[in-house]
PDB file of C-alpha atoms in Angstrom:
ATOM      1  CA  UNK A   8     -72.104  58.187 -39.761  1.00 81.00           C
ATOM      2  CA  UNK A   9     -69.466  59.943 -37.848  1.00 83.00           C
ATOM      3  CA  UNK A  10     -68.193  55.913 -36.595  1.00 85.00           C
ATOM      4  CA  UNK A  11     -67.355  55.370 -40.044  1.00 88.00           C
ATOM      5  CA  UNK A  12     -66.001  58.466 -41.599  1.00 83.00           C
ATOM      6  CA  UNK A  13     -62.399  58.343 -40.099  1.00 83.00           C
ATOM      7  CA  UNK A  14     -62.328  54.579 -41.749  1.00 86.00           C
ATOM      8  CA  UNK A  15     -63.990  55.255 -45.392  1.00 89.00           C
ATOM      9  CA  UNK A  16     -62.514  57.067 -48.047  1.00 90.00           C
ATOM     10  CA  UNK A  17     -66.304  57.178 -49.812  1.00 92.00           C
ATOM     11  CA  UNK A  18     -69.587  56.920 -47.840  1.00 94.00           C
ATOM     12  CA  UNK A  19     -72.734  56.473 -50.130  1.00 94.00           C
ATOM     13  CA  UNK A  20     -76.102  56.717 -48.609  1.00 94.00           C
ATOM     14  CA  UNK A  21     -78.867  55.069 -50.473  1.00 94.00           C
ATOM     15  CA  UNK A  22     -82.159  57.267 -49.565  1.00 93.00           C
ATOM     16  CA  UNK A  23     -85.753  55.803 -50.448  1.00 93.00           C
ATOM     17  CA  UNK A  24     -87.170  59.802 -50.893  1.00 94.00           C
ATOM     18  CA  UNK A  25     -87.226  60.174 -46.893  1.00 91.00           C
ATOM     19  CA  UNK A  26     -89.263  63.075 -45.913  1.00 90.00           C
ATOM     20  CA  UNK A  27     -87.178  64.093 -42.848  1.00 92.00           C
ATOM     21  CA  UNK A  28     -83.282  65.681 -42.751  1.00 92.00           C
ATOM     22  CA  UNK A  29     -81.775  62.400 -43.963  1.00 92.00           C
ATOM     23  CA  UNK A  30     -80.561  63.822 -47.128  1.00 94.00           C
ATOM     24  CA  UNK A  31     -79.681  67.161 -46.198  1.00 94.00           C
ATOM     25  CA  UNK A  32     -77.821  65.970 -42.866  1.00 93.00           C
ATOM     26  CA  UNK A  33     -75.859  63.414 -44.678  1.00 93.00           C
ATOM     27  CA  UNK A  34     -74.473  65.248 -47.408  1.00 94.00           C
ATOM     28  CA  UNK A  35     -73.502  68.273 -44.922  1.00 94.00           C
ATOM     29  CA  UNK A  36     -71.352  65.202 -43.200  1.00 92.00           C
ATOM     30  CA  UNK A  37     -69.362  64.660 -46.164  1.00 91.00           C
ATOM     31  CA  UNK A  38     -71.843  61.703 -47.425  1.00 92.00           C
ATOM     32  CA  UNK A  39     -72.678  61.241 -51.075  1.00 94.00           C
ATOM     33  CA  UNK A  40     -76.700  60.720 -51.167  1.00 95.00           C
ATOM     34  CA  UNK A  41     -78.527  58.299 -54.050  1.00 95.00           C
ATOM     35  CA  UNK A  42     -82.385  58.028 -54.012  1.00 95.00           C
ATOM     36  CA  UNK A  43     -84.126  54.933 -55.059  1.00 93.00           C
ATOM     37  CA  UNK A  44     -87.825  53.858 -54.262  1.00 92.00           C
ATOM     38  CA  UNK A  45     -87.783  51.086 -51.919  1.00 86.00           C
ATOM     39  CA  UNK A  46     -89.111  47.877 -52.528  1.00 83.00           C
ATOM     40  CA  UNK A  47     -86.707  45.470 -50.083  1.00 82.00           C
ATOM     41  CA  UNK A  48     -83.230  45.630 -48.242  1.00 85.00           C
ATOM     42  CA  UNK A  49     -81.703  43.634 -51.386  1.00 86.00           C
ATOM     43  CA  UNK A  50     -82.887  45.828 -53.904  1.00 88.00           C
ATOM     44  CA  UNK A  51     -82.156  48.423 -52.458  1.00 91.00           C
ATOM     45  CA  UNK A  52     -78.947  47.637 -51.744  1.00 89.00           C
ATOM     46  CA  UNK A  53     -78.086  45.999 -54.861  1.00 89.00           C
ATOM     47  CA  UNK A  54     -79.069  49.214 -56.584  1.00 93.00           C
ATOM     48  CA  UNK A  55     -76.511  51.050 -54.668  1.00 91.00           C
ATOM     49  CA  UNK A  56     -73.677  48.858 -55.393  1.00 89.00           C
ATOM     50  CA  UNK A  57     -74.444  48.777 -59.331  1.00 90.00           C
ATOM     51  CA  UNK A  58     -75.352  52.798 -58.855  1.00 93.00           C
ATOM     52  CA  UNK A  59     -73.202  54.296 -56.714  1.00 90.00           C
ATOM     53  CA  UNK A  60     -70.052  52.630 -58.767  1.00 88.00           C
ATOM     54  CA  UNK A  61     -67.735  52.458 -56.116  1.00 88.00           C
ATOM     55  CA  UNK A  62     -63.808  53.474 -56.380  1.00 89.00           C
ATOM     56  CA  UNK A  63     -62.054  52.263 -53.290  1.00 93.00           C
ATOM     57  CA  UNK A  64     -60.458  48.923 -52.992  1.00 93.00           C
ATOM     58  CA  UNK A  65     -63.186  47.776 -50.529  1.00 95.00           C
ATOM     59  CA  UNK A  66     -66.793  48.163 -49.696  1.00 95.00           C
ATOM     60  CA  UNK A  67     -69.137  47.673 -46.397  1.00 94.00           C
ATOM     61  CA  UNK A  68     -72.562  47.361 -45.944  1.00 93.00           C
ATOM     62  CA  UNK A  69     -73.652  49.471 -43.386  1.00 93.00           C
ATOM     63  CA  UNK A  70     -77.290  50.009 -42.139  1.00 91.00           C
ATOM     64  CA  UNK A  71     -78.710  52.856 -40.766  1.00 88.00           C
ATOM     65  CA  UNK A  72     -78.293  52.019 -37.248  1.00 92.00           C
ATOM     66  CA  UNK A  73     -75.262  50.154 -37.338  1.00 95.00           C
ATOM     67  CA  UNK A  74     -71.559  51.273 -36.568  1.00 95.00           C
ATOM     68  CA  UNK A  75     -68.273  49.736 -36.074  1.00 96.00           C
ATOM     69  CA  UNK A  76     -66.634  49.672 -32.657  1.00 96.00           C
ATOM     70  CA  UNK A  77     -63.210  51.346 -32.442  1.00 94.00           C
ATOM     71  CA  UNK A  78     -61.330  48.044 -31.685  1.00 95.00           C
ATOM     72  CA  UNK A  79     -63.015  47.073 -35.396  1.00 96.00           C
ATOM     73  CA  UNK A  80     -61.757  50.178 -36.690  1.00 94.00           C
ATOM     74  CA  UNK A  81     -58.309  49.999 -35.205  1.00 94.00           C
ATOM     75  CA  UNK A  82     -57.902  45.855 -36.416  1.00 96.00           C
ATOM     76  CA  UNK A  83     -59.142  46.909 -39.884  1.00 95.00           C
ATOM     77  CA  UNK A  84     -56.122  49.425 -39.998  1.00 92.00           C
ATOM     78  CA  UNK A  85     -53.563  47.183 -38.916  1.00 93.00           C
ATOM     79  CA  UNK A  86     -55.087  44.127 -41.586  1.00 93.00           C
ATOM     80  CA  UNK A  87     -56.143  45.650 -44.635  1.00 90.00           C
ATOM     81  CA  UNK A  88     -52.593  46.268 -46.208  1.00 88.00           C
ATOM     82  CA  UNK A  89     -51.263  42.555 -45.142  1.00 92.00           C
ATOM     83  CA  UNK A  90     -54.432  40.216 -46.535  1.00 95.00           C
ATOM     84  CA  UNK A  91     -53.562  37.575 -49.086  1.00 96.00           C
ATOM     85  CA  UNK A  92     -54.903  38.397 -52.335  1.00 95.00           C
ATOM     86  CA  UNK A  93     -56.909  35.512 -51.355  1.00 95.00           C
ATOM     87  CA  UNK A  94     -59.221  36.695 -48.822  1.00 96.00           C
ATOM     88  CA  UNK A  95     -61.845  38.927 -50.535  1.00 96.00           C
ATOM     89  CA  UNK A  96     -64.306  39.406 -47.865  1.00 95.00           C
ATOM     90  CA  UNK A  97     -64.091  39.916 -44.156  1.00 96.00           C
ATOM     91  CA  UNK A  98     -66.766  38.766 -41.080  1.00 95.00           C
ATOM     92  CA  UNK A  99     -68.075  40.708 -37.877  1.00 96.00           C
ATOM     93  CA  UNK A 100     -69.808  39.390 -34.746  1.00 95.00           C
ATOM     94  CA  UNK A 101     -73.279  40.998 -34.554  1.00 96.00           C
ATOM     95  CA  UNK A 102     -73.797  42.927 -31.366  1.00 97.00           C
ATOM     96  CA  UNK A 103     -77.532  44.098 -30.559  1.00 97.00           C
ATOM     97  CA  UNK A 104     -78.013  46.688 -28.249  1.00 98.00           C
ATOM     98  CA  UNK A 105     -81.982  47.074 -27.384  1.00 97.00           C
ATOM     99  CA  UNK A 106     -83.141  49.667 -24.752  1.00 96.00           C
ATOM    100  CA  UNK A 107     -80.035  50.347 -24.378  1.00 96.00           C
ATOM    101  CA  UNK A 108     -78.665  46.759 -23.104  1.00 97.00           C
ATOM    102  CA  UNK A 109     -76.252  44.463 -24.811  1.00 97.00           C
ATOM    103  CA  UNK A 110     -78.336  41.145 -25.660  1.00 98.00           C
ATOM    104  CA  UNK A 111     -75.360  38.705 -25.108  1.00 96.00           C
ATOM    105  CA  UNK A 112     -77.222  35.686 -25.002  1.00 97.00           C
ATOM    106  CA  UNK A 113     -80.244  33.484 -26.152  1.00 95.00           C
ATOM    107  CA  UNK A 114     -78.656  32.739 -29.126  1.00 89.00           C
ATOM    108  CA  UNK A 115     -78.326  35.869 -29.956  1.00 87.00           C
ATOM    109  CA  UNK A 116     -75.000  37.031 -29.684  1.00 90.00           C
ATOM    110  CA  UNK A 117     -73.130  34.147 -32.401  1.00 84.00           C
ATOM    111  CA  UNK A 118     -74.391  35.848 -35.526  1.00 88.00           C
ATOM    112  CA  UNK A 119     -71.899  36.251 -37.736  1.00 91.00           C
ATOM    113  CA  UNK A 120     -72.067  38.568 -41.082  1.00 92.00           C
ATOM    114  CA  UNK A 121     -69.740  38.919 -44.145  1.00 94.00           C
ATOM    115  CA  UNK A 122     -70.113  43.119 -44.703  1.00 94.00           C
ATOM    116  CA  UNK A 123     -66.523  43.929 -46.340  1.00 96.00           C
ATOM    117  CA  UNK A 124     -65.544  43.108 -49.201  1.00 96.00           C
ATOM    118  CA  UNK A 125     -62.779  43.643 -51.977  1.00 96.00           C
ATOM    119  CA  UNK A 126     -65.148  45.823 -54.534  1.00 95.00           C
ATOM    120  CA  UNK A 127     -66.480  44.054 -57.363  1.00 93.00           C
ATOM    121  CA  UNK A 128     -66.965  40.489 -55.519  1.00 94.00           C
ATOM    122  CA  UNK A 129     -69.953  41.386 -53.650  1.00 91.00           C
ATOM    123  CA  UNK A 130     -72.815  40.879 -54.490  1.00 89.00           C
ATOM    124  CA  UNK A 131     -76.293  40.365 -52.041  1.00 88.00           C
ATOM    125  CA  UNK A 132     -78.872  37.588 -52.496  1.00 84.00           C
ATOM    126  CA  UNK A 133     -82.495  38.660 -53.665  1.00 79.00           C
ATOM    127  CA  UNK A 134     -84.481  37.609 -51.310  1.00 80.00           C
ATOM    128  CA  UNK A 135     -87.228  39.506 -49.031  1.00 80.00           C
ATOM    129  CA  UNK A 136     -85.869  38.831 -45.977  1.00 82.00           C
ATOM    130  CA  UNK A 137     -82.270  37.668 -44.104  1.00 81.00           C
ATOM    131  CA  UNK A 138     -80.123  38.625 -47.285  1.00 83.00           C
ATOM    132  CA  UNK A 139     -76.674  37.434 -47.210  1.00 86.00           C
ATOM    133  CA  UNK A 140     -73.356  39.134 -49.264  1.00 90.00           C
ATOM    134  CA  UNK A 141     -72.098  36.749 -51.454  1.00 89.00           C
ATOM    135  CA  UNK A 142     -68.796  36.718 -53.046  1.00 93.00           C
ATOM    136  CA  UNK A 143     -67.767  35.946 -56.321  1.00 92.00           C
ATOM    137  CA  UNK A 144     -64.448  34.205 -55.400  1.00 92.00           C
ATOM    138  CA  UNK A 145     -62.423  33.951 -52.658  1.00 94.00           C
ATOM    139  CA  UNK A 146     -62.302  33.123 -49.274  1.00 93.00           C
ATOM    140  CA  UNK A 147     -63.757  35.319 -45.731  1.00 94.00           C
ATOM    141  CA  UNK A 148     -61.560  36.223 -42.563  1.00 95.00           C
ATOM    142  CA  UNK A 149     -63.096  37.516 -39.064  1.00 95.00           C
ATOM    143  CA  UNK A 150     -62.509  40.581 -37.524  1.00 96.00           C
ATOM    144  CA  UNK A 151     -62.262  39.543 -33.875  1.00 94.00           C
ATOM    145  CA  UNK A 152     -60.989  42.511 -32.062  1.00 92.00           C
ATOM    146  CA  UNK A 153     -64.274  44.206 -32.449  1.00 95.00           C
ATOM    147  CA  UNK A 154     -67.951  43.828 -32.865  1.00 97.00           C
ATOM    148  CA  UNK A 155     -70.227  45.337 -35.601  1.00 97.00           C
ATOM    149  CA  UNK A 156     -72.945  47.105 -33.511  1.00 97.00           C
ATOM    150  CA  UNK A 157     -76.720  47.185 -34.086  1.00 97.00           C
ATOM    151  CA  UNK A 158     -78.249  49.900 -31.948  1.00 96.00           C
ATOM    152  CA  UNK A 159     -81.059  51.794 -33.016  1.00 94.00           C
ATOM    153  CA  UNK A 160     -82.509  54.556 -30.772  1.00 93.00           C
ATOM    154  CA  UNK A 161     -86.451  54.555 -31.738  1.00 94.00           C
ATOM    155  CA  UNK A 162     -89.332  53.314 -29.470  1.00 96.00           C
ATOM    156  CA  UNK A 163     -90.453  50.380 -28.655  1.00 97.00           C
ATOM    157  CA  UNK A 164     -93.445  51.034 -31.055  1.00 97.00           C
ATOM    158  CA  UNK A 165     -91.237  52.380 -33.997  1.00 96.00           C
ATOM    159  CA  UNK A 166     -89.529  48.619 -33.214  1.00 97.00           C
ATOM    160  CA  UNK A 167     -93.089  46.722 -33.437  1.00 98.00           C
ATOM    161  CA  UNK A 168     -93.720  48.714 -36.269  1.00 97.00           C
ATOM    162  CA  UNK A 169     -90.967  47.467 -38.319  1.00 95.00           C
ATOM    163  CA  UNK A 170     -91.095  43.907 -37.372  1.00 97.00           C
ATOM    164  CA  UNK A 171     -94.775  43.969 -38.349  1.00 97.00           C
ATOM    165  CA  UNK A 172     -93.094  45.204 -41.435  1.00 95.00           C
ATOM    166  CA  UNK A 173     -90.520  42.013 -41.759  1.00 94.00           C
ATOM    167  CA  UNK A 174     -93.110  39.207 -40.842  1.00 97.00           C
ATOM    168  CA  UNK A 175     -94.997  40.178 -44.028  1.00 96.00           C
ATOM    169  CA  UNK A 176     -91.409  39.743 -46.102  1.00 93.00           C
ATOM    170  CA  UNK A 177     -90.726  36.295 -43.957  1.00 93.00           C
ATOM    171  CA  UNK A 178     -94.367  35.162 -44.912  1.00 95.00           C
ATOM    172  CA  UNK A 179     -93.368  35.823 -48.565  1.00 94.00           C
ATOM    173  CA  UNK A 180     -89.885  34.138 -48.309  1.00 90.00           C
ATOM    174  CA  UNK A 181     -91.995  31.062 -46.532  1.00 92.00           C
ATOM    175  CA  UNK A 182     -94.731  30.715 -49.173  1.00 93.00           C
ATOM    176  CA  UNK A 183     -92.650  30.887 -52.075  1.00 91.00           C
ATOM    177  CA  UNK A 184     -91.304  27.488 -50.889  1.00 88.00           C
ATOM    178  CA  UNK A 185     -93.937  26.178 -51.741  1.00 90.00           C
ATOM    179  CA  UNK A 186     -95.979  28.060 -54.343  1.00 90.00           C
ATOM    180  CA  UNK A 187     -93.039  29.452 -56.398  1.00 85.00           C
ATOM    181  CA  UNK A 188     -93.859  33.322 -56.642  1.00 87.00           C
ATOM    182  CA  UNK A 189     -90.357  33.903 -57.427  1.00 80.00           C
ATOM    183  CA  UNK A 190     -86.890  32.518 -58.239  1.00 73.00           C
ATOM    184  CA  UNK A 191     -85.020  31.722 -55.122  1.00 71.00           C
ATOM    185  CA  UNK A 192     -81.462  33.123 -54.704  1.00 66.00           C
ATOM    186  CA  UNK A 193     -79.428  30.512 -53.271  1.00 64.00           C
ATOM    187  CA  UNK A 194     -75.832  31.512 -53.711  1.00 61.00           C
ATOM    188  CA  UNK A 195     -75.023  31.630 -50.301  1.00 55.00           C
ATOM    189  CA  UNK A 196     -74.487  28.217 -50.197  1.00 44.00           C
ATOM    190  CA  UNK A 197     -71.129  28.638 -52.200  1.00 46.00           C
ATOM    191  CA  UNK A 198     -69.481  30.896 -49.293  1.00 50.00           C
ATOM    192  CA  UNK A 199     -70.508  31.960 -45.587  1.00 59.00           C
ATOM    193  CA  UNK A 200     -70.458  28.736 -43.668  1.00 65.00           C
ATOM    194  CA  UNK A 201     -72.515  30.343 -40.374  1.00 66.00           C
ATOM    195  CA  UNK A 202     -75.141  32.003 -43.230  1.00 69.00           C
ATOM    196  CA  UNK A 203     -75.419  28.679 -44.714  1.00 73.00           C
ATOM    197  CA  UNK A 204     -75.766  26.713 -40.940  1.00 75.00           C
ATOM    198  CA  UNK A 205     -78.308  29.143 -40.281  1.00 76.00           C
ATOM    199  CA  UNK A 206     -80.198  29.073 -43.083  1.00 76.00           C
ATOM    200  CA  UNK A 207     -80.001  25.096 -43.257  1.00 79.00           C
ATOM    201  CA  UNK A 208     -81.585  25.234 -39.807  1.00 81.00           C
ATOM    202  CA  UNK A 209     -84.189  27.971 -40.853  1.00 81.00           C
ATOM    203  CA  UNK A 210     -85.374  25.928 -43.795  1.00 79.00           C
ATOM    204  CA  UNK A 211     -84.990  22.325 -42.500  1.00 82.00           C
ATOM    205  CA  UNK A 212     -85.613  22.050 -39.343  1.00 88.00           C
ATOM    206  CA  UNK A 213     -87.627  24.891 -37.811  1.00 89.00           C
ATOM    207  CA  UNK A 214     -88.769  25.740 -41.540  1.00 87.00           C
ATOM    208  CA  UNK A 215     -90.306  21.693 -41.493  1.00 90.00           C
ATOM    209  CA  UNK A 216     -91.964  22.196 -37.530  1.00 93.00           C
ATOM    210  CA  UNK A 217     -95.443  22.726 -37.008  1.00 96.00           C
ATOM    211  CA  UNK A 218     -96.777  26.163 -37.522  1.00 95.00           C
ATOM    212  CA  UNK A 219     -97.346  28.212 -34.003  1.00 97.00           C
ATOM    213  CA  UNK A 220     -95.757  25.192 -31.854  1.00 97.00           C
ATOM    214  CA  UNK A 221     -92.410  26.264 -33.240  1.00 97.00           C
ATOM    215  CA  UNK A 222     -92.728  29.720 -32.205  1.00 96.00           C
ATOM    216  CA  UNK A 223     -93.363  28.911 -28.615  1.00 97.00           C
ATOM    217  CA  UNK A 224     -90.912  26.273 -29.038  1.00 96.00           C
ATOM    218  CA  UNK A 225     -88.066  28.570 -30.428  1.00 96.00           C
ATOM    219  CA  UNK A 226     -88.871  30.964 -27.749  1.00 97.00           C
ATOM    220  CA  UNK A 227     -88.221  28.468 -25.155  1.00 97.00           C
ATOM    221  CA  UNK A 228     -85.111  27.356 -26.636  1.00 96.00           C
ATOM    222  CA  UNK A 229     -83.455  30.749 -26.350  1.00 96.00           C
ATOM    223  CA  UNK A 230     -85.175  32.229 -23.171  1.00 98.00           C
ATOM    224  CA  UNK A 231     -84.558  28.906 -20.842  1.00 97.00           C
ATOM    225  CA  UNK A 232     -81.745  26.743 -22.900  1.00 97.00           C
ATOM    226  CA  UNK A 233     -79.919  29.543 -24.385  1.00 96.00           C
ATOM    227  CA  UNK A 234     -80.211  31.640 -21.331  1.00 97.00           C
ATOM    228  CA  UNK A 235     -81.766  34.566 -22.185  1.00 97.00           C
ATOM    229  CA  UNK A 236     -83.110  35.139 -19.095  1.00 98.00           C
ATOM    230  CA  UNK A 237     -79.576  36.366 -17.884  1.00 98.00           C
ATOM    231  CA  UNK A 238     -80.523  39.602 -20.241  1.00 98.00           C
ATOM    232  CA  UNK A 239     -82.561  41.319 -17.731  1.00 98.00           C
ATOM    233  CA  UNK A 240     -85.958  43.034 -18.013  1.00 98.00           C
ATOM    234  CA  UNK A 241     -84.488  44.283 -21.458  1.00 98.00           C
ATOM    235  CA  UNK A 242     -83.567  40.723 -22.423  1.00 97.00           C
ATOM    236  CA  UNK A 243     -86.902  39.870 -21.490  1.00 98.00           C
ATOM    237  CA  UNK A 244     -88.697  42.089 -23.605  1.00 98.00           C
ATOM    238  CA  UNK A 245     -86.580  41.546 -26.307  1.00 98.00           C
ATOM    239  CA  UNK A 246     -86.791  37.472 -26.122  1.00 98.00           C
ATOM    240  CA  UNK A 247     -90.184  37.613 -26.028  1.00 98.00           C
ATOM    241  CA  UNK A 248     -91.062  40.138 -28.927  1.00 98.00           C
ATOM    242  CA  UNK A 249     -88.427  38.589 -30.830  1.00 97.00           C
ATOM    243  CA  UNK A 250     -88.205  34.780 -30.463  1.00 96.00           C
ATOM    244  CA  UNK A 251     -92.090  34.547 -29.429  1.00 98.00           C
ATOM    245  CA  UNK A 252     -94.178  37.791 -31.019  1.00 98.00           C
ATOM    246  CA  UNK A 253     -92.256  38.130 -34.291  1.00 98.00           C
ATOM    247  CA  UNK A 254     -92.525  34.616 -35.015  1.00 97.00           C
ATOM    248  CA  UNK A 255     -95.952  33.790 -34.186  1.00 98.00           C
ATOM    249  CA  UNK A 256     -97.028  36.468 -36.538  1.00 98.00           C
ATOM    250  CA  UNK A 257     -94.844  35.348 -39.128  1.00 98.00           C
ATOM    251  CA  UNK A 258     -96.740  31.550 -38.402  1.00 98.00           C
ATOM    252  CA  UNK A 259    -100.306  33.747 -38.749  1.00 98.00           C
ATOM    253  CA  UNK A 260     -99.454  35.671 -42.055  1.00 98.00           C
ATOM    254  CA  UNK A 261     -98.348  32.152 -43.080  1.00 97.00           C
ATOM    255  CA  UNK A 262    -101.429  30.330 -42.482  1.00 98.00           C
ATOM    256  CA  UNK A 263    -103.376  33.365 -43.570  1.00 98.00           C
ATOM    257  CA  UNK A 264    -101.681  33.323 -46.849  1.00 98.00           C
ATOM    258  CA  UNK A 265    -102.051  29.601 -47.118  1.00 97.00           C
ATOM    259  CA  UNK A 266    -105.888  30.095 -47.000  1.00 98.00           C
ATOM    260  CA  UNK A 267    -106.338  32.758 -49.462  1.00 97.00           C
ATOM    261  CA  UNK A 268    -104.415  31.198 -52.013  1.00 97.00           C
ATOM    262  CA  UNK A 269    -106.167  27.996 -51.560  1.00 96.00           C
ATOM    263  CA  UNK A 270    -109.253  30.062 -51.254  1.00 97.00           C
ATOM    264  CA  UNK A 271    -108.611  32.339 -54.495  1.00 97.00           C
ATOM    265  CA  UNK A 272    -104.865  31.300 -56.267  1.00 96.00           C
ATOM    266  CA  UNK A 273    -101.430  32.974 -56.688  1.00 95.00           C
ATOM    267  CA  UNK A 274    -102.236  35.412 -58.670  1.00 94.00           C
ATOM    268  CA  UNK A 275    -104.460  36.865 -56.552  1.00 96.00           C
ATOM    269  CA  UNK A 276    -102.167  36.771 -53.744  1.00 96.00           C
ATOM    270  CA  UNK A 277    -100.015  38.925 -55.644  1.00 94.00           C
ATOM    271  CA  UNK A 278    -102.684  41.548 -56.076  1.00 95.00           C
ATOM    272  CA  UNK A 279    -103.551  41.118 -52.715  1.00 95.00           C
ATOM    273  CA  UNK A 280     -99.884  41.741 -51.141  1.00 94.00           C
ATOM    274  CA  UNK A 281     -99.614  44.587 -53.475  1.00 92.00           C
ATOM    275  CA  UNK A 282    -102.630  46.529 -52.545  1.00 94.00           C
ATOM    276  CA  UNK A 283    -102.086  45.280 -48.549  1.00 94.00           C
ATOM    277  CA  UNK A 284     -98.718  45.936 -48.376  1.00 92.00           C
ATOM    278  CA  UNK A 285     -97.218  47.826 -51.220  1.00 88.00           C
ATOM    279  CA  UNK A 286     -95.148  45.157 -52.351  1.00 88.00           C
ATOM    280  CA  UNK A 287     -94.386  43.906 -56.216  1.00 86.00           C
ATOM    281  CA  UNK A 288     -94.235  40.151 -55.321  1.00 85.00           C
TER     282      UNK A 288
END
């Protein structure tokens, strides 16, 4: 939180009743604190923006283990007072750090996210996983002179933990393709080019590939073609929990699903993913 104070004139932390210092550390660092049982990253968020009411001429998205780096901070500065009236939200280049290393390649290092925006033209797609920011109106510029940052400091079993957590979200997103659960937001395909490229290539091309082959086939692709390997023992680990692990058990929970709704029907699924997981589906 510190990253960010110097920049923000207001920062609003949404809590989902955390049972740790959360609250009472953020608020002693200046930080206004909301509380909202969780459900997803959308909702959650979305229940910030239309709670939390911001004031300022702008708003960011920020996650919990995300910062800015200081030649973001220090581009921002020099920007914000000469944008056309035009450009309403601006882009960052994702930066992962994991076990402490940068992952600069496999891929991983060209994701690019809208997370500023002119307050009041934001809004974020409901979806249960990969949620975009999508404006209103307008038009996006990048911040090149700096990177947003992801770098979160828990184990390697906290990280498992919570990527258990998101193949049971990317199941969901997957099986409502075909079985309709839910409405599917698809208003990102009215602004962020690279979100809509990405998710064109999510849904129609590795979305379309045979379940389990395209894991070990996406894995490939990033380790060997997109040269993950030059990541180290870090890069490693990450490749292969990420590109390989991750999505072989979102290709399980998939074909799991598959079988108990053939097996039993939706609605049943539903009451099933509630009581498994907790989640209103």
């Amino acid at each position: 939180m510190s990253r960010i104070l110097p920049l923000a004139e207001r920062v609003i932390v949404i809590d989902s009743f955390s049972t740790d210092r959360t609250v009472e550390i953020a608020r002693a660092m200046g930080a206004e604190v909301l509380q909202h049982a969780w459900k997803n990253y959308s909702d959650q968020f979305q229940w910030g923006i239309d709670n939390a009411r911001p004031t300022t001429s702008w708003t960011m998205r920020l996650d919990a283990d995300e910062y800015l780096e200081d030649r973001a901070h220090a581009e921002l500065r020099l920007r914000f007072d000469a944008l056309p009236e035009d450009v309403t939200g601006l882009t960052f280049k994702l930066k992962v750090i994991f076990r402490g290393r940068w992952i600069r390649h496999g891929r991983y290092y060209s994701t690019i996210l809208l997370r500023l925006w002119r307050t009041g033209v934001g809004q974020i797609e409901q979806r249960w996983m990969d949620e975009h920011i999508v404006l209103s109106h307008g038009r996006t510029e990048h911040i090149a002179g700096g990177d947003l940052v992801d770098h979160n400091l828990n184990d390697i079993g906290w990280w498992i933990d919570k990527h258990n957590r998101y193949s049971t979200r990317h199941m969901i997103d997957y099986v409502n393709r075909t079985y309709r659960l839910f409405a599917e937001d698809r208003r990102i395909h009215d602004t962020a080019a690279a979100a809509r490229r990405k998710r064109f290539m999510k849904n129609n091309v590795y979305g379309r590939a045979p379940i389990y082959l395209r894991a070990t086939l996406f894995y490939l692709y990033r380790y060997i073609i997109r040269a993950g390997f030059l990541d180290g023992k870090e890069g490693f680990v990450f490749h292969f929990m990420h590109g390989f692990w991750m999505m072989m058990l979102i290709d399980a929970k998939i074909d799991e699903a598959r079988s108990f709704i053939k097996a039993h029907g939706v609605d049943a699924f539903r009451a099933h993913v509630k009581a498994r997981h907790g989640l209103e589906v």
